[in-house]
JSON list of C-alpha atoms in Angstrom, two decimals:
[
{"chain": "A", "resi": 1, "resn": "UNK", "atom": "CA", "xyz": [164.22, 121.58, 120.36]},
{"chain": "A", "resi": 2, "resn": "UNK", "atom": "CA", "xyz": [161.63, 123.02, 122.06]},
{"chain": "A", "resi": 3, "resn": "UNK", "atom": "CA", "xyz": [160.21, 126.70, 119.93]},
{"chain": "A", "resi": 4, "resn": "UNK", "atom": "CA", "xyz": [156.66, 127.22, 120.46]},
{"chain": "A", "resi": 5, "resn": "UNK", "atom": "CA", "xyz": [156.16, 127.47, 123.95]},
{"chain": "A", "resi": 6, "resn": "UNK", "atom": "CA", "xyz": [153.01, 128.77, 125.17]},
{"chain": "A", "resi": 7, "resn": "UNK", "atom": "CA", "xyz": [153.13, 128.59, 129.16]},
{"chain": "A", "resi": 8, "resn": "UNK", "atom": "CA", "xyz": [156.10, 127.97, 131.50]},
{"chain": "A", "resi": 9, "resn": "UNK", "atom": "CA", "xyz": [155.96, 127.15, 135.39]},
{"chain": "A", "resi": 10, "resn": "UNK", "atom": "CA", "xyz": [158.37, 127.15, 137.54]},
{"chain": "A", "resi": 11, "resn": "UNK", "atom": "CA", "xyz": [157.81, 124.39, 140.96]},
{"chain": "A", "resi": 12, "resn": "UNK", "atom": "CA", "xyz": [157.42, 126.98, 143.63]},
{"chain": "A", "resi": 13, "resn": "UNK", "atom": "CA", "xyz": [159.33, 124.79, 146.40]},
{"chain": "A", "resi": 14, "resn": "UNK", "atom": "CA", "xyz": [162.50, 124.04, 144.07]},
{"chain": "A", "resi": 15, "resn": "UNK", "atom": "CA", "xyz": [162.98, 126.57, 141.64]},
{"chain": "A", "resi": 16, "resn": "UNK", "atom": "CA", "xyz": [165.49, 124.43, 139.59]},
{"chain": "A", "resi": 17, "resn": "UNK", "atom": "CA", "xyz": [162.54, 122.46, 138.51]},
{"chain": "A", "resi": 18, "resn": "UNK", "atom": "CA", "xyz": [160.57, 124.37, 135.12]},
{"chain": "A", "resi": 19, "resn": "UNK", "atom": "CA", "xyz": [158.01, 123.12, 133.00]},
{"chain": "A", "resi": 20, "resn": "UNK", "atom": "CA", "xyz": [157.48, 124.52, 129.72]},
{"chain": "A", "resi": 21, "resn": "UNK", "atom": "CA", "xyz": [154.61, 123.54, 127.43]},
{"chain": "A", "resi": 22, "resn": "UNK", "atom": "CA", "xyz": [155.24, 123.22, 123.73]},
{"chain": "A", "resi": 23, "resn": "UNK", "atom": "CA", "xyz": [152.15, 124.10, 121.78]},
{"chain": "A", "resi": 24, "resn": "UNK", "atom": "CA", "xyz": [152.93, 121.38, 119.09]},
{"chain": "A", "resi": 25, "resn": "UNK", "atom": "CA", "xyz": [155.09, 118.95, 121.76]},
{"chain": "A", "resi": 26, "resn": "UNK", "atom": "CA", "xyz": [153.32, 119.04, 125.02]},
{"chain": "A", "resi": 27, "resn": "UNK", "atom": "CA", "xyz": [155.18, 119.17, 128.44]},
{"chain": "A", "resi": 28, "resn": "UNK", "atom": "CA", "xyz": [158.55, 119.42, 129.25]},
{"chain": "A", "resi": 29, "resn": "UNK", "atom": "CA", "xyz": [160.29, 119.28, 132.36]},
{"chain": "A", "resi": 30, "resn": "UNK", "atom": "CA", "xyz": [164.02, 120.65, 133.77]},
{"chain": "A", "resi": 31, "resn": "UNK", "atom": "CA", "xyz": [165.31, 119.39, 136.95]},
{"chain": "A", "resi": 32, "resn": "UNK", "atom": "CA", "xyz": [168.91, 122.07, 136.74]},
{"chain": "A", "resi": 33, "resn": "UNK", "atom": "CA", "xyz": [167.13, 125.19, 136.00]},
{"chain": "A", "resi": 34, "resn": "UNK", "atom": "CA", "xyz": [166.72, 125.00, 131.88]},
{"chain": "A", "resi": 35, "resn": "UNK", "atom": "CA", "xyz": [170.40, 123.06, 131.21]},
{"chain": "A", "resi": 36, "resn": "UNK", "atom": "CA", "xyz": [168.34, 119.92, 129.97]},
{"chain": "A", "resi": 37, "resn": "UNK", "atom": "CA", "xyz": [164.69, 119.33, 129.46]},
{"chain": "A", "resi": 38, "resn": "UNK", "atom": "CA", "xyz": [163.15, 115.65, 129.20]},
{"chain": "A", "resi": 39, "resn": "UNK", "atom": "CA", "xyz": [159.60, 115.32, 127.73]},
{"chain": "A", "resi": 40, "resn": "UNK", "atom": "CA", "xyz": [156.82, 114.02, 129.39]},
{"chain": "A", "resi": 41, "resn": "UNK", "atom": "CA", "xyz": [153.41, 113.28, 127.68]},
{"chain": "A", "resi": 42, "resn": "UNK", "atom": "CA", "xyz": [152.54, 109.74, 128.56]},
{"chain": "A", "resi": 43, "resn": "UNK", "atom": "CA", "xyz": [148.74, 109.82, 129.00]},
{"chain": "A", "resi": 44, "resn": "UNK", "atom": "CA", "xyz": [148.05, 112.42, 126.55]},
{"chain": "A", "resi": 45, "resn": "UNK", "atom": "CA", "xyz": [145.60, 111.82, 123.43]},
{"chain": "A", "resi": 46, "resn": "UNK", "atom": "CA", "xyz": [147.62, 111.34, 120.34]},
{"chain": "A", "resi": 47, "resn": "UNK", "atom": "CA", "xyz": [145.98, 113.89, 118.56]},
{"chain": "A", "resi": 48, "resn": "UNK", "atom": "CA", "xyz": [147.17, 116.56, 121.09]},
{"chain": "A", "resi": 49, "resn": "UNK", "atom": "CA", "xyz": [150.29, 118.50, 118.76]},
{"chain": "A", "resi": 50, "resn": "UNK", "atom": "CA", "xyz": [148.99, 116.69, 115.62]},
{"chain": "A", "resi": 51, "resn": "UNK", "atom": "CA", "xyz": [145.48, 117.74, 115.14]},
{"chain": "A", "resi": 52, "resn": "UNK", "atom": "CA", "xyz": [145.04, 119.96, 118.56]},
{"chain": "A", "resi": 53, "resn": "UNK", "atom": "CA", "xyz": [147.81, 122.48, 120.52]},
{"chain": "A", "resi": 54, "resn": "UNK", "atom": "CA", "xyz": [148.15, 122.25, 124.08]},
{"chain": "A", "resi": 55, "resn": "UNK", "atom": "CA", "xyz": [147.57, 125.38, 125.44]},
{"chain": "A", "resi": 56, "resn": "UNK", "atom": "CA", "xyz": [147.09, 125.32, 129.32]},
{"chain": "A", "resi": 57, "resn": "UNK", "atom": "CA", "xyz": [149.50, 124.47, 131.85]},
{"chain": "A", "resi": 58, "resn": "UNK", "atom": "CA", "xyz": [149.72, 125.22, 135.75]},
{"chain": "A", "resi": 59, "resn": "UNK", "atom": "CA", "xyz": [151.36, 124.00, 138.58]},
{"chain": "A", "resi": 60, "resn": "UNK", "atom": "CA", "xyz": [148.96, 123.26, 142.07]},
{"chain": "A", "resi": 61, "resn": "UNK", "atom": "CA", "xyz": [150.41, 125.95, 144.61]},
{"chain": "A", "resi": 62, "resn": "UNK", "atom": "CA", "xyz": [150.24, 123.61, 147.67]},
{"chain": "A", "resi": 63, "resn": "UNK", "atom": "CA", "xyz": [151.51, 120.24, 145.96]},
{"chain": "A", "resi": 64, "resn": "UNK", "atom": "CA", "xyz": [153.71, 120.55, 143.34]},
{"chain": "A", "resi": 65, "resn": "UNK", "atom": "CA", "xyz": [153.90, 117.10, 142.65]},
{"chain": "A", "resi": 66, "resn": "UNK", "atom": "CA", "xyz": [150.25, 117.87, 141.21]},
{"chain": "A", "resi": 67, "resn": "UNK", "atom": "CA", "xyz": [149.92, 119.54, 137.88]},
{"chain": "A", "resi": 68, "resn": "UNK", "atom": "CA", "xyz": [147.28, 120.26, 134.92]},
{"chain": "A", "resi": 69, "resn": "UNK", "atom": "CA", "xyz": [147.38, 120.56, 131.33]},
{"chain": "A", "resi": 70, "resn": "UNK", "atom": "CA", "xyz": [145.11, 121.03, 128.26]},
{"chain": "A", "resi": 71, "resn": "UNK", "atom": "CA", "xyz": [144.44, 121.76, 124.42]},
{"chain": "A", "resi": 72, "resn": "UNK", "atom": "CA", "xyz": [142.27, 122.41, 122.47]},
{"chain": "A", "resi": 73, "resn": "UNK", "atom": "CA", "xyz": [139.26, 119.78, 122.17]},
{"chain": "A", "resi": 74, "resn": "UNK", "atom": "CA", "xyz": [141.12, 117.22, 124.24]},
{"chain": "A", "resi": 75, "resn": "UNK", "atom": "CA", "xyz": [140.06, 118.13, 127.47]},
{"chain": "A", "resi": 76, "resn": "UNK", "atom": "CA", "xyz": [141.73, 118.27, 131.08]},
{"chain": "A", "resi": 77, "resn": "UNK", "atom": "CA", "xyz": [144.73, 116.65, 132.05]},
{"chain": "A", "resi": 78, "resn": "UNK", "atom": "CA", "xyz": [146.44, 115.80, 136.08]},
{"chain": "A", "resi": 79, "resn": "UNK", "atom": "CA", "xyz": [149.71, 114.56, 136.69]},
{"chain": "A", "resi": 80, "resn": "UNK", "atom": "CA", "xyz": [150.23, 113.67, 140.53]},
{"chain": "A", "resi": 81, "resn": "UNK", "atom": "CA", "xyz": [153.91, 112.46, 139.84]},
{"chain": "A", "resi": 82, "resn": "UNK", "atom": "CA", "xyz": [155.72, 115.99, 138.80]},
{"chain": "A", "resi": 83, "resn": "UNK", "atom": "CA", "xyz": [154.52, 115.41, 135.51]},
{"chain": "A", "resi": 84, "resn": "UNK", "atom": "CA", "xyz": [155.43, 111.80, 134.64]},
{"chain": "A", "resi": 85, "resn": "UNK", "atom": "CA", "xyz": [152.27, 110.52, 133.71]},
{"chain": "A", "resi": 86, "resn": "UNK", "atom": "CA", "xyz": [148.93, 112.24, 133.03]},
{"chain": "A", "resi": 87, "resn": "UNK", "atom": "CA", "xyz": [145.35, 110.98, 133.26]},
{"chain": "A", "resi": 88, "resn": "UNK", "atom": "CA", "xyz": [142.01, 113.11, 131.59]},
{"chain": "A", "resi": 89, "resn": "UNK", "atom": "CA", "xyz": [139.81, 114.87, 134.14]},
{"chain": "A", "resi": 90, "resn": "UNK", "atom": "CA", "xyz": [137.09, 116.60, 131.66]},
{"chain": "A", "resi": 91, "resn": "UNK", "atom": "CA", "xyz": [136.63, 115.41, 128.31]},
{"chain": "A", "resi": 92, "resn": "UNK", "atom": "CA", "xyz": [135.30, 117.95, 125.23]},
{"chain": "A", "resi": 93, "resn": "UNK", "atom": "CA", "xyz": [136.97, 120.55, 126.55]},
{"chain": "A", "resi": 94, "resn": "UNK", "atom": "CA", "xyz": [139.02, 123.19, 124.72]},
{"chain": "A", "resi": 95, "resn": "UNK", "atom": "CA", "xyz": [140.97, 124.50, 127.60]},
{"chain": "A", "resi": 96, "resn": "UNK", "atom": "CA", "xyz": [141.80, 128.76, 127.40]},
{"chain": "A", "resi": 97, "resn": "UNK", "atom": "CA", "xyz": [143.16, 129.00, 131.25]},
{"chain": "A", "resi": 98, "resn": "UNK", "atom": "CA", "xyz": [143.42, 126.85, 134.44]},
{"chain": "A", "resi": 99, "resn": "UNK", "atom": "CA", "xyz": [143.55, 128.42, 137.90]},
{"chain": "A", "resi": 100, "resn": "UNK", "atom": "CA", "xyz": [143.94, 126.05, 141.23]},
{"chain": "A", "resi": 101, "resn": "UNK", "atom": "CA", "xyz": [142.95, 127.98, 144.44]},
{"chain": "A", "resi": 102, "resn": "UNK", "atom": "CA", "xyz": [145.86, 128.72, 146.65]},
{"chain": "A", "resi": 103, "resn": "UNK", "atom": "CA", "xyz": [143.63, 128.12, 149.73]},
{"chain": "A", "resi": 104, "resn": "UNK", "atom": "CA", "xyz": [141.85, 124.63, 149.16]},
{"chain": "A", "resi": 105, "resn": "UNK", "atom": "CA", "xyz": [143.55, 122.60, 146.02]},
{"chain": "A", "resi": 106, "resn": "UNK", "atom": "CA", "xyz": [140.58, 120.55, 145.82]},
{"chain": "A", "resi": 107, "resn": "UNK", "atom": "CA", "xyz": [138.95, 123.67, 143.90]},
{"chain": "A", "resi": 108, "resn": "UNK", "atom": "CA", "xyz": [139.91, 124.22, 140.21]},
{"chain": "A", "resi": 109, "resn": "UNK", "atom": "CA", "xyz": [139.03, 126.55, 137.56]},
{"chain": "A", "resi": 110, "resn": "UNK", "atom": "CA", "xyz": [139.19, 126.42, 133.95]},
{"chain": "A", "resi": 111, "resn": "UNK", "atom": "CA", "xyz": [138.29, 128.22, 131.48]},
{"chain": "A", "resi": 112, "resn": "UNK", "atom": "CA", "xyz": [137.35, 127.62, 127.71]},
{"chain": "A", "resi": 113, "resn": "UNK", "atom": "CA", "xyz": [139.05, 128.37, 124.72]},
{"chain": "A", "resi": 114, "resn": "UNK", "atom": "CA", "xyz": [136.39, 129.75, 121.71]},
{"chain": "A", "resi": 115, "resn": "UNK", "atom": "CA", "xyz": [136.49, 127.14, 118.64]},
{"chain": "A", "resi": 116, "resn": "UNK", "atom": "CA", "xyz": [133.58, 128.47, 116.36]},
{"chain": "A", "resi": 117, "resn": "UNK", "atom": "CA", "xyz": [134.44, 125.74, 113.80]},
{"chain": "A", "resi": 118, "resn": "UNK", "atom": "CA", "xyz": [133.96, 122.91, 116.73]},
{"chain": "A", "resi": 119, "resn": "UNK", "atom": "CA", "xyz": [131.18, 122.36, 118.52]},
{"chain": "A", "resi": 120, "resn": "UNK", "atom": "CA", "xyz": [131.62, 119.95, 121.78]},
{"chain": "A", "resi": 121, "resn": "UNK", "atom": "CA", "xyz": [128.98, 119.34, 124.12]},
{"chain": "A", "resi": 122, "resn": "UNK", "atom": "CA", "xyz": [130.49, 121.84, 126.95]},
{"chain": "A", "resi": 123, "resn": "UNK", "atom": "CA", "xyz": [130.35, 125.47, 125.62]},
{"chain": "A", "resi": 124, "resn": "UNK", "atom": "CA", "xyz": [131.86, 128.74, 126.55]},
{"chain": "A", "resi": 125, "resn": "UNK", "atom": "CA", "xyz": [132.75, 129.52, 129.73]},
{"chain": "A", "resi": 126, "resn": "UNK", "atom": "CA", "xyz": [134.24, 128.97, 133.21]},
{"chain": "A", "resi": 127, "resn": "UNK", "atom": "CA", "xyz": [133.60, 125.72, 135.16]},
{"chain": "A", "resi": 128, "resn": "UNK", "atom": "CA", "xyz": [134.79, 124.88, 138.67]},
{"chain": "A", "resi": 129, "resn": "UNK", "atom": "CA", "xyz": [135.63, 121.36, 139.98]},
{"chain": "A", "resi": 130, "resn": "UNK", "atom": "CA", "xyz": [135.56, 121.44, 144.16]},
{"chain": "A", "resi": 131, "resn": "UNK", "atom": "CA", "xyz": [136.62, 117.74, 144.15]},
{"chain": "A", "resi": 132, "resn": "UNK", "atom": "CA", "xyz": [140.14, 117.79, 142.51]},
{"chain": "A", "resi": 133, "resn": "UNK", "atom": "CA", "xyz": [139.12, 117.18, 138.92]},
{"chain": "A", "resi": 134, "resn": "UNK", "atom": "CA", "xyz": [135.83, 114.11, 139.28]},
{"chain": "A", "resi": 135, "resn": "UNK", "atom": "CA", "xyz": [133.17, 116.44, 138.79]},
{"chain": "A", "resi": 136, "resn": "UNK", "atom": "CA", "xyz": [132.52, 119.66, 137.28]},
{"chain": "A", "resi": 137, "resn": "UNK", "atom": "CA", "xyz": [130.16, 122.31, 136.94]},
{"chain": "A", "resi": 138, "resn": "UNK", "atom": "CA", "xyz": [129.54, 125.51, 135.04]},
{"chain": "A", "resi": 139, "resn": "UNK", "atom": "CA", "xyz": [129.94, 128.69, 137.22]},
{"chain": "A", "resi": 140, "resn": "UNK", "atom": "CA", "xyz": [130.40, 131.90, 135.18]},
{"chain": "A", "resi": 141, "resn": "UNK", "atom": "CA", "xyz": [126.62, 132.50, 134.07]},
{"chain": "A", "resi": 142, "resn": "UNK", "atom": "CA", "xyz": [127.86, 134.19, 130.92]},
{"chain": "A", "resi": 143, "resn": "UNK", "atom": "CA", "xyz": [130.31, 136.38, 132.57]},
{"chain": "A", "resi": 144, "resn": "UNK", "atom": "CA", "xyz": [131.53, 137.56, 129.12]},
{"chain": "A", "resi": 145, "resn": "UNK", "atom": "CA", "xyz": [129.57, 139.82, 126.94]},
{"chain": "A", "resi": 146, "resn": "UNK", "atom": "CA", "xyz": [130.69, 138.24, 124.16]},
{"chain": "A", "resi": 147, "resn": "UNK", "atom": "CA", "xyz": [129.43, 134.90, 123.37]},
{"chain": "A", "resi": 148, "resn": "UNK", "atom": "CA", "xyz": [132.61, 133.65, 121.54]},
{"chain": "A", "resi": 149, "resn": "UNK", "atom": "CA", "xyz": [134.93, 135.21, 123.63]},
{"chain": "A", "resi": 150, "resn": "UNK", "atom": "CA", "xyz": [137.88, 132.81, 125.13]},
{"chain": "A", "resi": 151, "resn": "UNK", "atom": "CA", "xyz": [138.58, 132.73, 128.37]},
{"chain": "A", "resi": 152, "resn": "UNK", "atom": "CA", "xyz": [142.56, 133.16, 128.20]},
{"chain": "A", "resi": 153, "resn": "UNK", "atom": "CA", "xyz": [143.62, 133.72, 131.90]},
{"chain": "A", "resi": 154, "resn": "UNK", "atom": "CA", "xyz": [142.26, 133.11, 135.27]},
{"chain": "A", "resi": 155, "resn": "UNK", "atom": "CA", "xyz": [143.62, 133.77, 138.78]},
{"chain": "A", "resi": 156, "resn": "UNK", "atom": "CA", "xyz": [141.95, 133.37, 142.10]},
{"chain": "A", "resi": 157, "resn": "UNK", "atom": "CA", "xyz": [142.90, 136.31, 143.82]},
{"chain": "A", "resi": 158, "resn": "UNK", "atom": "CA", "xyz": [145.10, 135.63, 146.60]},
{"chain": "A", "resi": 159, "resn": "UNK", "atom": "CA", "xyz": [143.02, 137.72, 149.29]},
{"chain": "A", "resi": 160, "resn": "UNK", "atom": "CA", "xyz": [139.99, 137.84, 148.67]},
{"chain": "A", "resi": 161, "resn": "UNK", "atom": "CA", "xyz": [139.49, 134.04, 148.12]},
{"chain": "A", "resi": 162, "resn": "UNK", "atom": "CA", "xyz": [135.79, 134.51, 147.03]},
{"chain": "A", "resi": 163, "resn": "UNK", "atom": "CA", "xyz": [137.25, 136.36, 143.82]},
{"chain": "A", "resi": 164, "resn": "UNK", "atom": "CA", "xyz": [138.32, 135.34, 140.41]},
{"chain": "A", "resi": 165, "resn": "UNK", "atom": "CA", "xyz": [139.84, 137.39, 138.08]},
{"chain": "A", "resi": 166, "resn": "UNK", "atom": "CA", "xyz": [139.07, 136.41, 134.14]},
{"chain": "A", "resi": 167, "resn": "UNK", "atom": "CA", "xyz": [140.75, 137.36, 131.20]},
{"chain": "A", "resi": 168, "resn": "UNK", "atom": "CA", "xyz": [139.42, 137.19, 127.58]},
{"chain": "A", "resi": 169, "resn": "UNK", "atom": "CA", "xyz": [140.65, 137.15, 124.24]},
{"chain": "A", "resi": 170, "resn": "UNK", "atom": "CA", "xyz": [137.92, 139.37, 122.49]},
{"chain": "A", "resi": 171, "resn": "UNK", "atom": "CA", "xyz": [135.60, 140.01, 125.09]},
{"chain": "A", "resi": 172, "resn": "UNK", "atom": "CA", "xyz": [137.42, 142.52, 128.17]},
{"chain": "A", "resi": 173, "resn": "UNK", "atom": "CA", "xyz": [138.21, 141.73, 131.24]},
{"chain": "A", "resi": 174, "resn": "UNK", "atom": "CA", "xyz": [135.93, 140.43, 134.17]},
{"chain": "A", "resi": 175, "resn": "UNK", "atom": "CA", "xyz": [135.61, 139.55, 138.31]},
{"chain": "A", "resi": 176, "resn": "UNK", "atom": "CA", "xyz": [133.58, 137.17, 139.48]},
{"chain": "A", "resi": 177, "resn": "UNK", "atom": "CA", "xyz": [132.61, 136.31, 142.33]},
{"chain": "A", "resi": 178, "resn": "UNK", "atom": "CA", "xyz": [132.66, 132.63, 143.78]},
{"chain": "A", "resi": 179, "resn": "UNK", "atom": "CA", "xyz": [131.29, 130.73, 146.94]}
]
């Protein structure tokens, strides 16, 4: 059974089609609206649910075919197949929140989850890939006051496409503004 889920998405063309993401299990997906749910984590590191939770989860707005995951200290995740299979976009990452822009799906957010007791080579912060997940690159300039504050939630705001909306866990909330 599936008990500790921490994000659910629902495929915005066929709304009988959820994902849930189990903390401790990983992904799940329902073709008949929640009736039965099949697992699907092939790609994943094996210490994601054992040593790590999975903690991010969204769906891309324009493909739905396309999604992203992460945990903590495992990195990035894309599935182009609905969630079948995965494949790791960014390494040593603790993921807090991913965000794909509604206007060009090439450009994705995320933003990091605060692990004081782990240090990984990319810190704090918010990082932007414009090429789909090959590349990325730090954006945020130490948007949050607080140093060790996670970045739980993003959203690109569905406007104004040079804003995004951040959410911490400890440190307020913020807007920042993107080119």
């Amino acid at each position: 059974a599936v008990t500790n889920i921490s994000r659910l998405e629902i495929n915005p063309l066929q709304t009988s089609t959820i994902y849930i993401l189990d903390k401790y299990k990983g992904v799940f997906k329902s073709t008949n609206g929640g009736a039965d749910w099949t697992q699907y984590n092939q790609g994943f590191s094996s210490n994601l649910g054992v040593y790590y939770e999975y903690s991010c989860l969204t769906i891309d707005p324009n493909d739905p075919q396309i999604l992203y995951a992460g945990g903590e200290q495992d990195g990035i995740y894309k599935s182009t197949d609905g969630g079948t299979s995965w494949h790791q976009i960014l390494a040593n990452f603790s993921c807090g929140s991913i965000a794909v822009d509604p206007s060009n799906s090439l450009n994705i957010f995320v933003g990091s989850k605060s692990n004081w007791w782990y240090k990984k080579e990319i810190r704090n912060g918010i990082y932007l890939s414009s090429d789909g997940g090959n590349t990325w690159t730090r954006i945020d300039d130490d948007v949050t006051e607080t140093p060790l504050a996670s970045i739980s939630s993003l959203a690109v705001d569905p406007f104004q496409k040079s804003i995004l909306y951040v959410g911490t866990n400890g440190g307020g909330s913020y807007k920042l503004r993107i080119s």
